[in-house]
Coordinates of C-alpha atoms and ligand atoms in Angstrom, one line a residue:
M1 CA 81.7 100.4 114.4
N2 CA 79.8 102.6 112.3
A3 CA 79.3 101.3 108.8
T4 CA 79.9 103.9 106.4
I5 CA 78.8 103.7 102.6
F6 CA 80.2 106.8 100.6
P7 CA 78.2 108.1 97.6
A8 CA 79.4 107.0 94.4
L9 CA 82.8 108.4 93.5
E10 CA 82.4 110.9 90.6
I11 CA 85.7 112.2 89.1
P12 CA 85.4 115.2 86.8
E13 CA 87.0 115.3 83.3
T14 CA 89.8 117.6 83.5
L15 CA 92.5 119.0 80.8
A16 CA 95.7 116.9 81.8
A17 CA 98.1 119.4 80.9
G18 CA 101.1 118.3 83.0
P19 CA 104.0 116.1 82.5
G20 CA 101.9 113.1 82.7
P21 CA 99.3 111.5 82.5
G22 CA 98.0 112.7 79.4
N23 CA 94.3 112.5 78.5
T24 CA 93.5 109.1 77.3
D25 CA 92.3 108.6 73.9
A26 CA 88.3 107.7 73.4
R27 CA 89.4 104.5 71.5
V28 CA 91.5 103.2 74.4
L29 CA 88.8 103.9 76.9
A30 CA 86.1 102.2 74.5
A31 CA 88.5 99.1 74.1
F32 CA 88.6 98.9 77.8
A33 CA 85.0 99.2 78.4
R34 CA 84.2 96.8 75.4
A35 CA 86.2 93.7 76.7
G36 CA 84.5 91.1 78.0
V37 CA 85.1 89.2 81.2
S38 CA 87.8 86.6 80.3
D39 CA 90.5 85.0 82.5
H40 CA 94.2 85.6 81.9
M41 CA 94.8 82.3 80.1
Q42 CA 91.8 82.6 77.8
A43 CA 92.8 82.3 74.0
D44 CA 92.3 85.9 73.0
V45 CA 93.9 87.4 76.2
L46 CA 96.9 85.4 75.6
R47 CA 96.9 86.5 71.7
G48 CA 96.5 90.1 72.9
L49 CA 99.3 89.7 75.2
I50 CA 101.6 88.6 72.5
E51 CA 100.6 91.0 69.8
C52 CA 101.1 93.7 72.4
K53 CA 104.7 92.2 72.9
L54 CA 105.4 92.5 69.0
M55 CA 104.0 95.9 68.8
L56 CA 106.2 96.8 71.6
R57 CA 109.1 95.6 69.8
Q58 CA 108.2 98.1 66.8
L59 CA 107.7 100.8 69.3
W60 CA 111.0 100.5 71.3
G61 CA 112.7 99.8 67.9
T62 CA 114.3 96.2 69.1
A63 CA 114.6 92.6 68.3
N64 CA 115.0 92.0 72.0
A65 CA 113.0 89.0 73.0
H66 CA 112.6 90.0 76.6
T67 CA 110.2 93.1 75.6
F68 CA 107.0 93.0 77.4
G69 CA 104.8 95.0 79.8
V70 CA 105.1 94.9 83.5
A71 CA 101.6 95.4 85.2
G72 CA 101.7 98.7 87.0
T73 CA 103.0 102.4 86.6
G74 CA 106.4 103.6 85.4
W75 CA 108.0 102.7 88.7
S76 CA 107.0 99.0 88.6
G77 CA 108.7 98.8 85.2
L78 CA 111.7 100.4 86.7
D79 CA 111.8 98.1 89.6
C80 CA 111.6 95.1 87.2
M81 CA 114.5 96.7 85.3
L82 CA 116.2 97.6 88.5
S83 CA 115.9 94.2 90.2
A84 CA 119.2 92.7 88.4
I85 CA 121.2 95.1 90.8
L86 CA 121.9 93.0 93.9
P87 CA 123.2 93.9 97.2
G88 CA 127.0 95.0 97.1
D89 CA 126.8 95.8 93.4
T90 CA 128.6 98.8 92.0
V91 CA 126.7 101.5 90.2
V92 CA 126.8 105.0 89.2
A93 CA 123.9 106.7 88.6
F94 CA 123.1 110.3 87.1
A95 CA 120.7 112.2 88.7
N96 CA 119.4 115.8 87.2
G97 CA 115.8 115.9 88.7
T98 CA 112.9 114.6 90.6
F99 CA 112.7 111.3 88.6
S100 CA 116.3 110.2 88.4
G101 CA 116.5 111.1 92.2
I102 CA 114.1 108.5 92.8
D103 CA 115.5 106.1 90.3
G104 CA 118.8 106.8 92.5
L105 CA 116.7 106.0 95.6
T106 CA 115.8 102.8 94.0
I107 CA 119.1 101.6 93.2
R108 CA 120.6 102.6 96.7
M109 CA 117.9 100.3 98.0
K110 CA 118.7 97.4 95.6
A111 CA 122.5 97.7 96.1
A112 CA 122.3 98.0 100.1
M113 CA 123.5 95.3 102.3
R114 CA 121.4 94.7 105.5
E115 CA 123.8 97.0 107.3
D116 CA 123.3 99.6 104.9
L117 CA 119.3 99.5 105.3
A118 CA 119.5 99.4 109.1
A119 CA 121.7 102.4 109.1
D120 CA 119.2 104.2 107.2
P121 CA 116.3 102.1 106.4
M122 CA 114.2 104.8 104.2
D123 CA 117.3 106.2 102.5
P124 CA 120.4 103.8 102.5
K125 CA 123.9 104.8 101.1
P126 CA 125.7 101.7 100.2
A127 CA 129.3 102.3 99.2
G128 CA 129.0 100.8 96.0
V129 CA 126.7 103.2 94.6
T130 CA 127.8 106.7 93.4
I131 CA 125.0 109.1 92.7
I132 CA 126.1 112.1 90.4
T133 CA 123.9 115.0 90.6
V134 CA 123.6 117.5 87.7
P135 CA 122.0 120.6 88.8
H136 CA 118.3 121.1 87.8
G137 CA 117.7 122.4 84.3
Q138 CA 120.9 121.1 83.0
S139 CA 121.2 117.7 81.1
V140 CA 123.6 114.8 81.6
T141 CA 126.0 114.9 79.0
G142 CA 128.1 112.1 77.2
D143 CA 131.2 113.8 78.6
L144 CA 130.3 113.4 82.1
V145 CA 129.2 110.0 82.0
A146 CA 132.4 108.9 80.1
R147 CA 134.8 110.6 82.6
T148 CA 132.9 109.1 85.8
L149 CA 132.7 105.5 84.4
A150 CA 136.3 105.9 83.3
E151 CA 137.0 106.6 87.0
K152 CA 134.6 104.3 88.7
R153 CA 134.4 101.3 86.6
P154 CA 130.9 100.0 87.8
K155 CA 129.1 97.0 86.8
W156 CA 125.9 99.0 86.1
A157 CA 125.5 102.6 85.0
F158 CA 122.0 104.6 85.1
M159 CA 120.3 107.6 83.4
A160 CA 117.1 109.0 82.6
H161 CA 116.5 109.6 78.9
W162 CA 114.1 112.3 79.3
E163 CA 114.2 113.9 83.1
T164 CA 110.5 115.0 83.3
G165 CA 111.2 116.7 86.8
S166 CA 113.3 119.5 85.0
G167 CA 112.1 118.8 81.6
R168 CA 115.7 118.1 80.2
V169 CA 116.9 115.6 77.6
N170 CA 119.9 113.6 78.4
D171 CA 122.7 112.4 76.0
L172 CA 121.5 108.8 75.1
A173 CA 124.2 108.4 72.6
G174 CA 126.9 109.4 74.8
F175 CA 125.7 107.3 77.7
S176 CA 125.6 104.2 75.4
D177 CA 129.3 104.8 74.0
A178 CA 130.6 105.3 77.4
C179 CA 129.0 102.1 78.7
L180 CA 130.6 100.4 76.1
A181 CA 133.9 102.0 76.6
H182 CA 134.1 101.5 80.1
G183 CA 132.6 98.0 80.3
A184 CA 129.4 99.0 82.3
M185 CA 126.0 97.8 81.6
G186 CA 123.7 100.5 81.0
L187 CA 120.1 100.9 82.4
V188 CA 117.8 103.7 81.1
D189 CA 114.7 105.2 82.4
A190 CA 112.7 106.0 79.3
V191 CA 109.5 106.6 80.8
S192 CA 108.9 109.9 79.4
S193 CA 110.6 109.6 76.0
L194 CA 108.8 106.3 74.9
G195 CA 106.2 107.3 72.5
V196 CA 107.3 110.7 72.1
A197 CA 110.9 110.9 70.8
D198 CA 111.9 108.9 67.6
F199 CA 114.6 106.4 68.8
A200 CA 115.3 102.8 68.2
I201 CA 116.7 101.1 71.3
D202 CA 119.0 98.7 69.2
D203 CA 120.9 101.9 68.1
Y204 CA 122.0 102.0 71.8
P205 CA 124.2 99.0 72.4
G206 CA 125.4 100.0 75.7
V207 CA 122.2 100.1 77.2
V208 CA 121.0 96.5 78.2
G209 CA 117.7 97.6 80.1
W210 CA 115.1 100.0 79.4
A211 CA 111.9 100.7 81.5
S212 CA 109.1 103.1 80.6
C213 CA 105.6 103.6 81.6
P214 CA 101.8 103.3 80.4
Q215 CA 100.6 106.9 81.0
K216 CA 103.1 109.3 79.1
G217 CA 103.8 108.7 75.5
V218 CA 102.1 105.4 75.2
L219 CA 98.8 107.4 76.7
C220 CA 97.1 104.4 78.1
L221 CA 96.4 105.2 81.8
P222 CA 93.5 102.7 82.7
L223 CA 96.2 101.2 84.7
T224 CA 97.8 99.0 82.2
Y225 CA 101.4 98.1 81.5
A226 CA 104.9 99.5 81.9
P227 CA 106.8 98.8 78.7
V228 CA 110.5 97.0 79.5
S229 CA 113.0 95.7 77.1
F230 CA 116.2 93.8 78.0
T231 CA 119.0 92.4 75.8
D232 CA 120.2 89.0 75.8
R233 CA 123.4 90.3 77.7
Y234 CA 121.2 91.6 80.7
I235 CA 119.3 88.5 80.5
A236 CA 122.3 86.3 80.7
E237 CA 123.3 88.3 83.9
V238 CA 119.9 87.8 85.8
R239 CA 120.1 84.2 84.8
K240 CA 123.6 83.8 86.3
T241 CA 123.0 86.0 89.6
G242 CA 119.3 85.8 90.1
C243 CA 117.3 88.4 91.4
A244 CA 115.1 89.0 94.7
S245 CA 111.7 89.4 93.1
Y246 CA 109.3 86.7 91.8
V247 CA 106.4 89.4 90.5
H248 CA 109.0 91.8 88.8
H249 CA 111.5 88.9 87.8
P250 CA 112.7 90.1 84.2
V251 CA 112.8 86.5 83.0
L252 CA 109.7 84.9 84.8
E253 CA 107.4 87.7 84.2
A254 CA 108.1 87.5 80.3
R255 CA 106.7 83.7 80.3
H256 CA 103.1 85.1 80.5
W257 CA 104.0 87.4 77.3
G258 CA 105.0 84.3 75.6
V259 CA 109.0 84.4 75.9
I260 CA 110.3 81.3 77.4
D261 CA 114.3 80.3 77.3
G262 CA 114.7 83.4 75.0
Q263 CA 112.1 82.1 72.5
D264 CA 108.7 83.4 71.3
V265 CA 106.4 80.8 72.1
T266 CA 102.5 80.7 71.2
T267 CA 101.5 79.1 74.6
P268 CA 102.5 81.1 77.4
T269 CA 103.0 80.2 80.9
Y270 CA 101.0 81.6 83.9
H271 CA 102.7 84.5 85.5
R272 CA 100.0 86.5 87.3
T273 CA 96.4 87.3 86.6
H274 CA 96.4 89.9 83.6
S275 CA 93.2 92.0 83.1
A276 CA 91.2 91.4 79.7
Y277 CA 90.2 95.3 80.0
A278 CA 94.0 96.2 80.5
I279 CA 95.1 94.2 77.7
A280 CA 92.3 95.4 75.4
A281 CA 93.2 99.0 76.2
F282 CA 96.8 98.5 75.8
H283 CA 96.5 96.8 72.6
E284 CA 94.5 99.7 71.2
A285 CA 96.9 102.4 72.7
L286 CA 99.7 100.6 71.0
R287 CA 97.8 100.4 67.5
I288 CA 97.3 104.2 67.7
T289 CA 100.7 105.1 68.5
L290 CA 102.1 102.6 65.5
Q291 CA 99.4 104.1 63.2
H292 CA 100.5 107.5 63.9
G293 CA 104.2 106.3 63.3
R294 CA 107.1 107.0 65.7
A295 CA 108.7 109.2 63.6
A296 CA 105.6 111.4 62.6
K297 CA 104.4 111.4 66.3
A298 CA 107.8 112.8 67.2
R299 CA 107.9 115.3 64.6
D300 CA 104.2 116.7 65.7
Y301 CA 105.4 117.0 69.5
A302 CA 108.3 119.0 68.3
F303 CA 106.4 121.2 66.2
H304 CA 103.5 121.8 68.8
E305 CA 105.7 122.0 71.8
A306 CA 107.6 124.9 69.7
A307 CA 104.1 126.7 69.4
L308 CA 103.5 126.3 73.1
R309 CA 107.3 127.5 73.9
A310 CA 107.0 130.6 71.5
A311 CA 103.5 131.5 73.3
V312 CA 104.8 131.5 76.8
M313 CA 107.9 133.2 75.9
A314 CA 105.5 135.9 74.5
M315 CA 103.8 136.2 77.9
G316 CA 107.2 137.0 79.6
C317 CA 108.1 133.5 80.9
T318 CA 111.3 132.0 80.4
V319 CA 111.7 128.3 79.2
T320 CA 114.4 126.2 80.7
S321 CA 113.4 122.6 79.3
D322 CA 114.2 121.0 75.9
M323 CA 111.8 118.1 76.1
T324 CA 108.9 118.1 73.3
S325 CA 106.3 116.9 75.5
L326 CA 106.8 119.3 78.3
V327 CA 107.4 123.2 78.7
V328 CA 109.4 124.0 82.1
L329 CA 109.1 127.7 82.8
N330 CA 109.9 130.4 84.8
L331 CA 107.3 132.9 85.4
P332 CA 107.7 136.7 84.5
A333 CA 109.7 138.4 87.0
T334 CA 106.7 140.3 88.8
L335 CA 104.9 136.9 89.7
A336 CA 108.4 135.1 90.6
G337 CA 107.7 133.1 94.0
R338 CA 103.8 132.6 93.0
E339 CA 104.3 129.7 91.1
K340 CA 102.4 127.1 93.4
E341 CA 99.5 129.6 93.9
L342 CA 99.3 129.6 89.9
V343 CA 99.2 126.1 89.6
Q344 CA 96.7 125.6 92.6
K345 CA 94.3 128.1 90.9
A346 CA 94.6 126.5 87.4
R347 CA 94.1 123.1 88.8
A348 CA 90.8 124.2 90.7
K349 CA 89.6 125.0 87.3
G350 CA 90.2 121.7 85.9
F351 CA 93.5 122.8 84.1
G352 CA 96.0 120.4 85.4
I353 CA 99.4 121.9 85.2
W354 CA 102.2 121.2 87.7
P355 CA 104.8 122.6 89.7
T356 CA 108.4 121.2 89.7
L357 CA 108.3 118.7 92.6
S358 CA 112.2 119.6 93.8
E359 CA 113.6 122.7 93.9
P360 CA 113.7 125.3 92.2
V361 CA 110.1 126.1 91.9
Q362 CA 108.9 126.4 88.1
V363 CA 105.9 125.6 86.2
R364 CA 105.2 122.6 84.2
I365 CA 103.0 122.6 81.2
G366 CA 102.6 119.4 79.1
I367 CA 101.1 118.7 75.7
L368 CA 100.6 114.9 75.8
N369 CA 97.9 113.8 73.5
Q370 CA 97.4 117.6 72.7
L371 CA 98.7 117.6 69.4
S372 CA 96.4 120.1 67.2
E373 CA 96.3 123.8 67.0
P374 CA 92.9 124.0 68.7
A375 CA 94.4 122.0 71.7
I376 CA 97.4 124.0 71.9
T377 CA 95.6 127.4 71.5
N378 CA 93.5 126.2 74.4
I379 CA 96.1 125.5 76.7
V380 CA 97.7 129.0 75.8
R381 CA 94.4 130.7 76.5
R382 CA 93.9 129.1 79.7
F383 CA 97.5 129.6 81.0
A384 CA 97.3 133.3 79.6
A385 CA 94.1 133.6 81.8
M386 CA 95.8 132.4 84.9
L387 CA 98.7 134.8 84.5
S388 CA 96.1 137.7 84.1
E389 CA 94.5 136.5 87.3
L390 CA 97.4 136.8 89.2
G391 CA 98.0 140.6 87.8
A392 CA 100.1 139.9 84.9
D393 CA 99.7 142.2 82.0
I394 CA 99.5 139.8 78.8
N395 CA 99.2 141.3 75.3
M396 CA 96.9 138.5 74.1
T397 CA 96.7 139.8 70.8
K398 CA 100.4 139.3 70.2
V399 CA 100.3 136.0 71.9
L400 CA 97.6 134.9 69.6
A401 CA 99.3 136.2 66.4
G402 CA 102.3 134.4 67.1
L403 CA 100.4 131.2 67.4
S404 CA 98.7 131.7 64.2
R405 CA 102.1 132.5 62.3
H406 CA 103.4 129.2 63.8
Y407 CA 100.7 127.1 62.5
A408 CA 100.1 129.2 59.2
T409 CA 103.8 128.6 58.3
A410 CA 103.4 124.9 58.8
V411 CA 100.5 124.8 56.4
A412 CA 102.0 126.6 53.9
A413 CA 105.2 124.3 54.5
E414 CA 103.1 121.2 53.7
Ligands
PLP501 C1 106.6 109.8 85.6 C2 107.9 109.3 85.6 C3 108.4 108.3 86.3 C4 107.2 107.5 87.3 O1 106.2 106.9 86.6 P1 104.8 106.6 87.2 O2 103.9 106.0 86.3 O3 104.3 107.5 88.0 O4 105.1 105.3 88.4 C5 109.7 107.5 86.7 N1 110.6 108.1 85.7 C6 110.2 109.3 84.8 C7 111.5 110.0 84.2 C8 109.1 109.7 84.9 O5 108.6 110.9 84.0

């Protein structure tokens, strides 16, 4: 066998202007690189874990003791949250895009019996799970949730808060109320909303489990932690029924973050080997978000998203999303069908925008960590250049005048 040693891997700096990840703050990267090698039980590493836990409670807006980070990506946190679903459980899941669709698959896998898995190993369809599909581009309404839960009366209900595939905000209050009214335990994918939207999970008592990710609103890509939070009701259920995971066990994993028997302790217990680098980076990312302030950050996202939205509309695009970190759009009619070509050309130039990952094909432009007039103007210019390259006739004077007006109004209003 020939031994092959490849050249050192070089990865360029691009503008991550998609649904996520967002460009990592220099402070987070510095914290990552600055951390010394210390093992996972060293005193400052443990203090960092505990401080991250306390900052996560502030970010989530909760007094839930079981609030911590699951090592990995968004799916890792979701796997931890959904691990409470056992074979044979009844679940209603609402899907309105790519990600809630995959959550639905995870749920079907968790709720599947052996026979269900054997019948369709990659895509099991257990009888107890109902997936309610809401068309792409539409939101899940509280009405729909209430009607469905009243009919099905499941043990668990699931929804994404913000569905990043279609850029839609779903009705969290309606979901929580319906769960309470119909005796379901609510589980929410808050991967895209945490750190962008201003919400406090303790205001939604129908939801017992929450899961987010490191790389979107929390902006800590150096592979770190997916924030999760569980109510006492959820934890009591897991304590009663158990779950089939050691690593993603909601009760056992919390021990390393200093939560034992539902109490905060200063001497955590080993669960797995945490990285001092990851803890240092995550700690800094949480500090940055709390320094910005949950409400102020949400206001800034809404303000800059409105600027980008108006600019792409001035270019002849139509916007179908209502999230504030992401614009999902249809190209001008003359370019319809060329979405993937446009995105590929943009990505080849280091301008990282995305198509939708499920039908219909649309373009997604995100503004994670791009909260300034120069940053939004840069995104607008680069997107306009891509449209022009494909032959669109863009009136750049008008587009930029609109942007200037948007930002001038804000300064005047301050
Ligand atoms: C991004 C995303 C995920 C998956 O997160 P990863 O970090 O890629 O694992 C899941 N759900 C939603 C709503 C998302 O936006």
